[in-house]
PDB file of C-alpha atoms in Angstrom:
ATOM      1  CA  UNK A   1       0.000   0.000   0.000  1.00 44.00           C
ATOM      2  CA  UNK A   2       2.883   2.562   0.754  1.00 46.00           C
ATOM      3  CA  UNK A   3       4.531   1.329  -2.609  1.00 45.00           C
ATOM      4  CA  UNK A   4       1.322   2.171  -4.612  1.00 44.00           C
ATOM      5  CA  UNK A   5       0.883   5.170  -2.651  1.00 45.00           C
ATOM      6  CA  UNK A   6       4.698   5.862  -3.327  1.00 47.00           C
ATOM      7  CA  UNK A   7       3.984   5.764  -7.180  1.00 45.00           C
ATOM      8  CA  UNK A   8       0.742   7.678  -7.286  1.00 47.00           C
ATOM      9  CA  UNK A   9       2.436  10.690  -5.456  1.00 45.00           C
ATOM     10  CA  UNK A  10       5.592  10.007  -8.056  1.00 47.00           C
ATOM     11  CA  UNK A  11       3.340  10.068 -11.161  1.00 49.00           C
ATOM     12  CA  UNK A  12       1.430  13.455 -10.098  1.00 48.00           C
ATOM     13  CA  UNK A  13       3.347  16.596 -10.822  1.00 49.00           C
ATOM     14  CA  UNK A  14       2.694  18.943  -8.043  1.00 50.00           C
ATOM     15  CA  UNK A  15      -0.360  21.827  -8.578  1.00 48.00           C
ATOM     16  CA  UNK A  16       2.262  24.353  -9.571  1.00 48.00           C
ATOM     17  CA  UNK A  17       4.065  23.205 -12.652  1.00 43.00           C
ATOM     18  CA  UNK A  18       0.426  21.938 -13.736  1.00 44.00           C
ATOM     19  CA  UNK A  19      -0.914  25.766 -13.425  1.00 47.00           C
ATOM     20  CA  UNK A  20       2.571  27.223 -15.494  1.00 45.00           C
ATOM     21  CA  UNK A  21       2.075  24.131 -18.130  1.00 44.00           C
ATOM     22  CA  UNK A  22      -1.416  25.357 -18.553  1.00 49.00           C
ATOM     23  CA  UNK A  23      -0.765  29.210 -18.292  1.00 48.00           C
ATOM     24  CA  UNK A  24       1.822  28.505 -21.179  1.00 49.00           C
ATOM     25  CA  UNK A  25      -0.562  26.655 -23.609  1.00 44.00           C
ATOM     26  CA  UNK A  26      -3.296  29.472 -23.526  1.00 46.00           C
ATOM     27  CA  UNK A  27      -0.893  32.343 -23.951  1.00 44.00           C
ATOM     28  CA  UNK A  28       0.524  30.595 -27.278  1.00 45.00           C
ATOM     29  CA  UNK A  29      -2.641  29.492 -28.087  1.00 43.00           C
ATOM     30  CA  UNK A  30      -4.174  33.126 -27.913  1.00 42.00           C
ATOM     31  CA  UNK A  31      -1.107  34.982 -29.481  1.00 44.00           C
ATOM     32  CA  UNK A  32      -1.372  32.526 -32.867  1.00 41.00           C
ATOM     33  CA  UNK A  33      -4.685  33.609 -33.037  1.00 42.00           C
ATOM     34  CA  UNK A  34      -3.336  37.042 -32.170  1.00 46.00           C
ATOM     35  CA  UNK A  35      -7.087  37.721 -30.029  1.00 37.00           C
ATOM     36  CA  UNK A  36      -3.976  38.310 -26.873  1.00 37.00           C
ATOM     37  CA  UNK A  37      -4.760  42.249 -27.139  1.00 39.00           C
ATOM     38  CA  UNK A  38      -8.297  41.640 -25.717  1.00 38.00           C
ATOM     39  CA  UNK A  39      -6.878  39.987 -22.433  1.00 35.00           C
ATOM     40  CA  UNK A  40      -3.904  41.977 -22.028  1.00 37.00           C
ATOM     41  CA  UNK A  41      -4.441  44.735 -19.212  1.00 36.00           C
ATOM     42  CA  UNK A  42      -2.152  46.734 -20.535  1.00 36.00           C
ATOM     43  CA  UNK A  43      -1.054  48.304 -23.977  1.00 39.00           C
ATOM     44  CA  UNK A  44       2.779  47.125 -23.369  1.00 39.00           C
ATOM     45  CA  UNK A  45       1.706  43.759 -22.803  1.00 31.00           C
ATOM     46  CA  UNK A  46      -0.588  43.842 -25.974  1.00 36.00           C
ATOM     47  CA  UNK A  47       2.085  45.082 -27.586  1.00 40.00           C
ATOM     48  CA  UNK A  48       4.835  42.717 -26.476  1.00 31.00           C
ATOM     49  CA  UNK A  49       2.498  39.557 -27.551  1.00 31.00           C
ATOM     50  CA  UNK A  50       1.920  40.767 -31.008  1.00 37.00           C
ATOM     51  CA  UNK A  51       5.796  40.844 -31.497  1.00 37.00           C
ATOM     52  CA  UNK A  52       5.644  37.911 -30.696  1.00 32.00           C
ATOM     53  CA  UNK A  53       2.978  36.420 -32.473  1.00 33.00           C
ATOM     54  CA  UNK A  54       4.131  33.620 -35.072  1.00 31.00           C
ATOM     55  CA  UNK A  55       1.921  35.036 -37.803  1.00 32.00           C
ATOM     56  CA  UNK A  56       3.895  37.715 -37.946  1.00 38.00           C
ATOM     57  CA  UNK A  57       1.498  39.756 -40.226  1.00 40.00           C
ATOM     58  CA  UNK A  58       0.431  43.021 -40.421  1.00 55.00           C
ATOM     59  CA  UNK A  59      -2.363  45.334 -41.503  1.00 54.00           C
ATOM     60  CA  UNK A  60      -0.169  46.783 -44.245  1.00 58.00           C
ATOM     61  CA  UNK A  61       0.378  42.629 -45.724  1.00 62.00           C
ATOM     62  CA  UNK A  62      -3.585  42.190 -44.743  1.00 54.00           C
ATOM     63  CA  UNK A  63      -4.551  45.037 -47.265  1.00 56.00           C
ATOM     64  CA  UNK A  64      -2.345  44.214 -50.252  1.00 74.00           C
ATOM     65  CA  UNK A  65      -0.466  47.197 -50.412  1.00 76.00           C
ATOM     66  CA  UNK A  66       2.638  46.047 -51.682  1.00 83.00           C
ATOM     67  CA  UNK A  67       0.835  43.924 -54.020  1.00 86.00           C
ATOM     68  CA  UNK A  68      -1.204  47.523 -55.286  1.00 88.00           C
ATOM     69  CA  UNK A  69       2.113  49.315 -55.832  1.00 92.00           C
ATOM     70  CA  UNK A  70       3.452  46.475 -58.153  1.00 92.00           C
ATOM     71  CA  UNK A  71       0.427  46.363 -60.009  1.00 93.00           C
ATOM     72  CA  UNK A  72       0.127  50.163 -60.685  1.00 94.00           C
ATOM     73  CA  UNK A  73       4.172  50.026 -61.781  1.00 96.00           C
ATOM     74  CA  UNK A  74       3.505  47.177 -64.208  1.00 96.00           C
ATOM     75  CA  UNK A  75       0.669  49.234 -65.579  1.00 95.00           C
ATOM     76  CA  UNK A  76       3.200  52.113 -65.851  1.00 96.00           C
ATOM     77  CA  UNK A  77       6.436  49.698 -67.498  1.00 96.00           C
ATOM     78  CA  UNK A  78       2.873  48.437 -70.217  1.00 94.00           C
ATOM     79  CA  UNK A  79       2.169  52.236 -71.052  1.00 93.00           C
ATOM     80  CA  UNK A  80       5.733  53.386 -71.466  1.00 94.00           C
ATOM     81  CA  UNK A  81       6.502  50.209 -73.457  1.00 92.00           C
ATOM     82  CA  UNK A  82       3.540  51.334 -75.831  1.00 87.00           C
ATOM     83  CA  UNK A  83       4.406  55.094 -75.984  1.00 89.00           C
ATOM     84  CA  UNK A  84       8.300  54.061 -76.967  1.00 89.00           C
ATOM     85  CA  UNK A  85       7.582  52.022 -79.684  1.00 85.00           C
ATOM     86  CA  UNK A  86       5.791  55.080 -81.431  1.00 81.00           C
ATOM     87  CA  UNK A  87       9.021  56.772 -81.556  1.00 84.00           C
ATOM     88  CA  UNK A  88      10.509  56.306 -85.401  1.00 75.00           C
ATOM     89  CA  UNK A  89      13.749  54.054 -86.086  1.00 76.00           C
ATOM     90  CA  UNK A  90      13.705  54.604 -90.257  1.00 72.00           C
ATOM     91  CA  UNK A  91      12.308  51.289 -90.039  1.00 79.00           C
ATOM     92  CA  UNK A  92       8.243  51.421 -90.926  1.00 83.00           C
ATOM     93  CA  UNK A  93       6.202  49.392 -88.649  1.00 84.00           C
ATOM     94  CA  UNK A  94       2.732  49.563 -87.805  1.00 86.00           C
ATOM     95  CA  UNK A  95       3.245  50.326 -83.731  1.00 84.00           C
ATOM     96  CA  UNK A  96       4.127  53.499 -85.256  1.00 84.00           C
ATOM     97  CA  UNK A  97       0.139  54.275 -85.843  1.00 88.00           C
ATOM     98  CA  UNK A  98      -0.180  53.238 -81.533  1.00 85.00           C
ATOM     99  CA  UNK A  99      -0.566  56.707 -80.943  1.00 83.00           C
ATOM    100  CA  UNK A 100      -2.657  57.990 -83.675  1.00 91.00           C
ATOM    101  CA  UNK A 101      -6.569  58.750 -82.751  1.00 93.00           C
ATOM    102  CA  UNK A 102      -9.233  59.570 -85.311  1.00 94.00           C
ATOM    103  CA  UNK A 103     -12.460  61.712 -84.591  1.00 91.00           C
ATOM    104  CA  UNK A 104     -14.936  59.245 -85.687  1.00 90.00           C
ATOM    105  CA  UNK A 105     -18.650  60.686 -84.625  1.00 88.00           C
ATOM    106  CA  UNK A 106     -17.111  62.963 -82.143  1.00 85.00           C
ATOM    107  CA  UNK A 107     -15.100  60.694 -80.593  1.00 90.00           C
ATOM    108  CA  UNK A 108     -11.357  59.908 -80.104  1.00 91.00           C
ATOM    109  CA  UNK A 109     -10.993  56.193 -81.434  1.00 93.00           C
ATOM    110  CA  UNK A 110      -7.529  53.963 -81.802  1.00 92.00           C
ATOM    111  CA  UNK A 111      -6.282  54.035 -85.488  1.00 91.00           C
ATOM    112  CA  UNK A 112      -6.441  50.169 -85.186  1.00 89.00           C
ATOM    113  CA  UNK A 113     -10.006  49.965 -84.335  1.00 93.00           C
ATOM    114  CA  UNK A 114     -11.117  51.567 -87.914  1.00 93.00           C
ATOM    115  CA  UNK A 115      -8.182  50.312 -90.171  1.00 94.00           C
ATOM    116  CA  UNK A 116      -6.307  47.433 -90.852  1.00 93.00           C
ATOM    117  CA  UNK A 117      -2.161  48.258 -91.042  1.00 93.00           C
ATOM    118  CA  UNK A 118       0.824  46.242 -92.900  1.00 93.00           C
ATOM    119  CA  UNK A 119       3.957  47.194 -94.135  1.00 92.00           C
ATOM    120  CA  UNK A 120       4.848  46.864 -97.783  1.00 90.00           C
ATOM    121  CA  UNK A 121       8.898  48.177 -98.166  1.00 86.00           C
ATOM    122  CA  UNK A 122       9.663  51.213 -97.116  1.00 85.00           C
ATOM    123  CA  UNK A 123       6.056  52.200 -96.485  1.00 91.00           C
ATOM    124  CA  UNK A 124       3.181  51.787 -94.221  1.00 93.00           C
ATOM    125  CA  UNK A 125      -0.052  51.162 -95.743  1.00 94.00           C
ATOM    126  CA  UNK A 126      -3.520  51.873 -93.679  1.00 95.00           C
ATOM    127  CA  UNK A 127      -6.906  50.171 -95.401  1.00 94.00           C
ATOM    128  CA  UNK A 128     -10.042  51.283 -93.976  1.00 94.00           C
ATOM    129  CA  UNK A 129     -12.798  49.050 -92.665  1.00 93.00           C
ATOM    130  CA  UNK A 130     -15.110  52.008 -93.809  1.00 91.00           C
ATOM    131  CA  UNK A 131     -13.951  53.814 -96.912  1.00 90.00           C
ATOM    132  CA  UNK A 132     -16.283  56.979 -95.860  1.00 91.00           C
ATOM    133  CA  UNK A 133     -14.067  58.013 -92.748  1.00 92.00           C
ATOM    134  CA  UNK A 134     -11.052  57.735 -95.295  1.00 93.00           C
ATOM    135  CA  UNK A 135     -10.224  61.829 -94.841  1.00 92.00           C
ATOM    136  CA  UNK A 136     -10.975  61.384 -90.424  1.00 93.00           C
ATOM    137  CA  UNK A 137      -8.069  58.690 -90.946  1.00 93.00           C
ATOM    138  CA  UNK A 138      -5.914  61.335 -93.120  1.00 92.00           C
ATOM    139  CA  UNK A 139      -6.245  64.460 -90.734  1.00 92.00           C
ATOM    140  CA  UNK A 140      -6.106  62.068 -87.688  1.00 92.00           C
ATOM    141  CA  UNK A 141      -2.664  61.254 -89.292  1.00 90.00           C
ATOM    142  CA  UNK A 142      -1.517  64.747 -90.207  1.00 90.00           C
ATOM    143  CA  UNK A 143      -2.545  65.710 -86.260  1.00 88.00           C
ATOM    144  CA  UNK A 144      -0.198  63.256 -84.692  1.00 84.00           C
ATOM    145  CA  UNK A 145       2.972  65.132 -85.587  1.00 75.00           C
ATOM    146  CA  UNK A 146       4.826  61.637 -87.108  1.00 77.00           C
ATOM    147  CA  UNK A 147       6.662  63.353 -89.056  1.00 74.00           C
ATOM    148  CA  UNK A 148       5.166  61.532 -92.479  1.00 81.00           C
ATOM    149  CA  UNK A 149       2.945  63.060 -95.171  1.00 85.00           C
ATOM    150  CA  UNK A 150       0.222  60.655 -96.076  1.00 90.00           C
ATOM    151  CA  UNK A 151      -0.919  59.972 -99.594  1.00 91.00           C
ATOM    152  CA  UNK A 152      -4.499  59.134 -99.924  1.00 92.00           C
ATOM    153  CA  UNK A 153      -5.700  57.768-103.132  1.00 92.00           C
ATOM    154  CA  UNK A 154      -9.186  57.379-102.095  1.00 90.00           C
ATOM    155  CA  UNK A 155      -8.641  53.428-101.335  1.00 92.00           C
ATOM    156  CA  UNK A 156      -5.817  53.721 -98.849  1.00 94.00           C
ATOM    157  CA  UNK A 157      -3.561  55.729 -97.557  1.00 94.00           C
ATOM    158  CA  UNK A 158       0.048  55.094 -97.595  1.00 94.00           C
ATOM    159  CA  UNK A 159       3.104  56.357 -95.495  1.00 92.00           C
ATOM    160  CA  UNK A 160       6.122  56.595 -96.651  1.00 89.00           C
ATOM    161  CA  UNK A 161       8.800  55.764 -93.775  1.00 84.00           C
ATOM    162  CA  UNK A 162      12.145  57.925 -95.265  1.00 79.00           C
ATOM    163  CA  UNK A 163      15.273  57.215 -93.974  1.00 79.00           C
ATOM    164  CA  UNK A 164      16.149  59.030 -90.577  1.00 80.00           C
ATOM    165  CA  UNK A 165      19.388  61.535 -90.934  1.00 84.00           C
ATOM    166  CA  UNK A 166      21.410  61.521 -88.188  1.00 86.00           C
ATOM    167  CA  UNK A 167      20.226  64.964 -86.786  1.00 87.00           C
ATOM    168  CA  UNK A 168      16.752  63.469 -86.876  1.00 84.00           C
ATOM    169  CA  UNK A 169      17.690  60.392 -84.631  1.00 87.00           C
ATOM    170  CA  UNK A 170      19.049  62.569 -82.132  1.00 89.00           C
ATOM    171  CA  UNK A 171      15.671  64.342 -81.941  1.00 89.00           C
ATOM    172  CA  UNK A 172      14.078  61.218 -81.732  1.00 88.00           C
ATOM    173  CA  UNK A 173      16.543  60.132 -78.936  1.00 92.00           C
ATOM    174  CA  UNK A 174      15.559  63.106 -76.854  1.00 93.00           C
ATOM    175  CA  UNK A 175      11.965  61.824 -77.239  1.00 91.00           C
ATOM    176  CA  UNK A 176      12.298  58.932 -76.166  1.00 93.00           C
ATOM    177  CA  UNK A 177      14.185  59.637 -73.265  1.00 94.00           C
ATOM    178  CA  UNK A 178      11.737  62.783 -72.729  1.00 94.00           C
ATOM    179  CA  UNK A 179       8.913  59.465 -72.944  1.00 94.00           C
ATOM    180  CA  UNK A 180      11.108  57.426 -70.344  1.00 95.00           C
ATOM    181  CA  UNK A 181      11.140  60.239 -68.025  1.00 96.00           C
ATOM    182  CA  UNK A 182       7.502  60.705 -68.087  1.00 95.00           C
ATOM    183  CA  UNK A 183       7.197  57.033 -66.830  1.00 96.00           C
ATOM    184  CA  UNK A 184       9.764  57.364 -63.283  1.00 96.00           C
ATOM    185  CA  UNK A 185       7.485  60.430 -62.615  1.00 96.00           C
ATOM    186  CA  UNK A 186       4.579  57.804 -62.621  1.00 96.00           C
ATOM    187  CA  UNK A 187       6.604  55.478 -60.442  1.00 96.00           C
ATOM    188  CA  UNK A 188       7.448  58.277 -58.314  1.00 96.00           C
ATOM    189  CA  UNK A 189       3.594  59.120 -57.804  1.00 96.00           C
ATOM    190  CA  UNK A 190       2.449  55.776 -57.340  1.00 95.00           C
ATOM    191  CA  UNK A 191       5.599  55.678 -54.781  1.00 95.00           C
ATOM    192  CA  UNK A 192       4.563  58.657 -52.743  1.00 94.00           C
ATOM    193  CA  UNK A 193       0.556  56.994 -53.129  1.00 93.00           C
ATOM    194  CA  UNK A 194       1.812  54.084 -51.155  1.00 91.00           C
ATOM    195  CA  UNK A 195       4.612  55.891 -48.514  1.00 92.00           C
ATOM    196  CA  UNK A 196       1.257  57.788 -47.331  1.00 91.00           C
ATOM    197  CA  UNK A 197      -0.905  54.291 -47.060  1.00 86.00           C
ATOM    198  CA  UNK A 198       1.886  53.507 -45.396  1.00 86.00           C
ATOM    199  CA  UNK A 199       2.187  55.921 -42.640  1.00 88.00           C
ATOM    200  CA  UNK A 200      -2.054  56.264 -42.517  1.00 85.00           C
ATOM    201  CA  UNK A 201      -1.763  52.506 -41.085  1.00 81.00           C
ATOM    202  CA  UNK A 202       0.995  53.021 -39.298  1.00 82.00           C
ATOM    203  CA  UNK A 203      -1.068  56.117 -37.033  1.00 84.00           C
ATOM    204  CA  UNK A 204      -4.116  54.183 -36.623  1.00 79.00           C
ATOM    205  CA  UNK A 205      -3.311  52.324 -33.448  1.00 77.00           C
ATOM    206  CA  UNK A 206      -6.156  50.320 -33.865  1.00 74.00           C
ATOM    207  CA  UNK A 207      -4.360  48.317 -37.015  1.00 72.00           C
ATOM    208  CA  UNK A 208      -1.132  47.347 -34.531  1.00 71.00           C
ATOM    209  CA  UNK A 209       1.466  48.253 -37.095  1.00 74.00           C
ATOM    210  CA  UNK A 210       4.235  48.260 -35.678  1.00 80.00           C
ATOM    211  CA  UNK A 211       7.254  50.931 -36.061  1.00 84.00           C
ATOM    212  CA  UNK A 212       9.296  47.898 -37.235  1.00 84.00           C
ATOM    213  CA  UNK A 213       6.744  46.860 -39.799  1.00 84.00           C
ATOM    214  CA  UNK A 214       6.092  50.436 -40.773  1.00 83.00           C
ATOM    215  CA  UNK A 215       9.984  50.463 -41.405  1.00 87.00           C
ATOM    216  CA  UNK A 216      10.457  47.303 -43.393  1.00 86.00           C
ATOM    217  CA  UNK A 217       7.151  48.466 -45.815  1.00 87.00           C
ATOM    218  CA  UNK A 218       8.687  51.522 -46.667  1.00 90.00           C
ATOM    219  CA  UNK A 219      12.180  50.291 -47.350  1.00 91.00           C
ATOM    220  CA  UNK A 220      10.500  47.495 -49.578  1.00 91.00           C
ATOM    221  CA  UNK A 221       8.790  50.267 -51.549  1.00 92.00           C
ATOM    222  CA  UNK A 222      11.720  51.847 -52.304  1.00 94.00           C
ATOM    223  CA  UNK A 223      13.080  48.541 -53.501  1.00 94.00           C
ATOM    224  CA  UNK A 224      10.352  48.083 -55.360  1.00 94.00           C
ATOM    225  CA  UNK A 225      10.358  51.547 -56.799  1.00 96.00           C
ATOM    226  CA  UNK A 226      14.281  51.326 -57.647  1.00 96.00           C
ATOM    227  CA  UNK A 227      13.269  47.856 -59.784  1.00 96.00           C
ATOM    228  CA  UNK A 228      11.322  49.471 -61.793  1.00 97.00           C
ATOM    229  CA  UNK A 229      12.996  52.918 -62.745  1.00 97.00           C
ATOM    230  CA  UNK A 230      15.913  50.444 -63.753  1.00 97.00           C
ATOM    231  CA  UNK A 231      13.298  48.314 -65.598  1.00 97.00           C
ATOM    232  CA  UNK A 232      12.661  51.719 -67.513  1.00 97.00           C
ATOM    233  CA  UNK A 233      16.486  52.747 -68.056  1.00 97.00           C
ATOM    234  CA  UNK A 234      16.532  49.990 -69.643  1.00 96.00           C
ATOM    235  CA  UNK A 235      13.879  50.278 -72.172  1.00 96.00           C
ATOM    236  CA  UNK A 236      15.098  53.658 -73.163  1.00 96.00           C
ATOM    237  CA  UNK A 237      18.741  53.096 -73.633  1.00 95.00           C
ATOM    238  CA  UNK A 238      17.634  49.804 -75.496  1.00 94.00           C
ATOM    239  CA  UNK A 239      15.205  52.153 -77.794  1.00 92.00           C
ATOM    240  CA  UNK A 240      18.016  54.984 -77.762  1.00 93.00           C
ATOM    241  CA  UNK A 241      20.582  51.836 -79.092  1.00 91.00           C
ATOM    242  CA  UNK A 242      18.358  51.052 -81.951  1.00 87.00           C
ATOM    243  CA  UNK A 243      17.623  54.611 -82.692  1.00 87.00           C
ATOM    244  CA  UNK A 244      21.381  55.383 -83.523  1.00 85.00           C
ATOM    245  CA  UNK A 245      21.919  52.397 -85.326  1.00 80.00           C
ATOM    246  CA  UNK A 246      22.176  53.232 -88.826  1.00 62.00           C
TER     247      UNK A 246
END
């Protein structure tokens, strides 16, 4: 009887450790489920078991905002890769007609969306789907500053694409680079759009951003931003390369 009594007192861990085993479970439970704030007493303790939380996320991850700023840059690299290719190498092609709108009823409609466009030699030749707005295509044209005088012989209307003299591709160099420009100021806005999200979140206590996380958002924005103003760099010295070549 002593024996068994020996091992049931041996096989019981005394009342303390049982209350710190339990105290532990609850307090990891509730920080993983990060619902610790509403049983801390006190904001340093609130704010000590969100640090510590193993989720490790924050309001600023919650509402996609790095995600937003890439998207909006992309958009930016897709409309700067569009307005570049406008820019005349002496080589005709038909993504020289991207910029060109026609007033068709009133309206300010894509070149492509009323004309078909190929390339025969040195020329660019535009067929309209409706031989009536013929002229709208012509002055639409002339209005786009290209540089090319369009012939219209009441069918079509042909460009031809002359050869560019070298004082000519330096113009169109500063274009291009004036284009490329244009597109960092973009990044820069959409930068500045998401440095203020940022620091919005970061003042409303009631989103527990940290000054940590507040930190390591804005330093990834400016990585972010600095990835794609190279991305750009790099799509005007390419155009500025095959600009110059002769």
């Amino acid at each position: 009887q002593q024996a068994a009594k020996k091992i049931k007192i041996s096989t019981t861990p005394p009342p303390s450790l049982k209350m710190i085993a339990s105290t532990r479970v609850i307090l990891y439970a509730v920080a993983y489920l990060g619902v610790v704030s509403a049983f801390a007493p006190h904001a340093q303790t609130r704010q000590l078991y969100r640090r510590a939380s193993p989720l490790k996320m924050s309001a600023i991850d919650d509402l996609g905002v790095l995600d937003d700023i890439k998207e909006r840059m992309d958009k930016s690299i897709e409309s700067l890769g569009m307005s570049i290719s406008t820019v005349r190498t002496g080589r005709p092609s038909a993504s020289m007609l991207d910029r060109v709108f026609v007033d068709y009823f009133e309206t300010p409609t894509p070149l492509q969306q009323l004309a078909s466009v190929s390339i025969q030699g040195q020329s660019i030749i535009v067929n309209p789907f409706d031989k009536s707005v013929l002229k709208d295509i012509e002055r639409g044209i002339v209005d786009s500053d290209l540089g090319m005088t369009p012939s219209n012989d009441g069918e079509k209307i042909r460009l031809n694409v002359p050869e560019l003299t070298e004082e000519r591709r330096k113009e169109f160099v500063k274009l291009a680079k004036s284009i490329g420009e244009d597109g960092k100021v973009a990044l820069r806005n959409i930068r500045r759009d998401s440095v203020d999200d940022v620091k919005k979140l970061a003042k409303d206590k009631e989103m527990g951003v940290s000054e940590d996380q507040e930190k390591d958002a804005l330093d990834a924005i400016q990585k972010i931003t600095d990835k794609y103003v190279k991305k750009m760099d790099e799509m005007v010295a390419n155009k500025e390369k095959e600009l110059l070549k002769v």
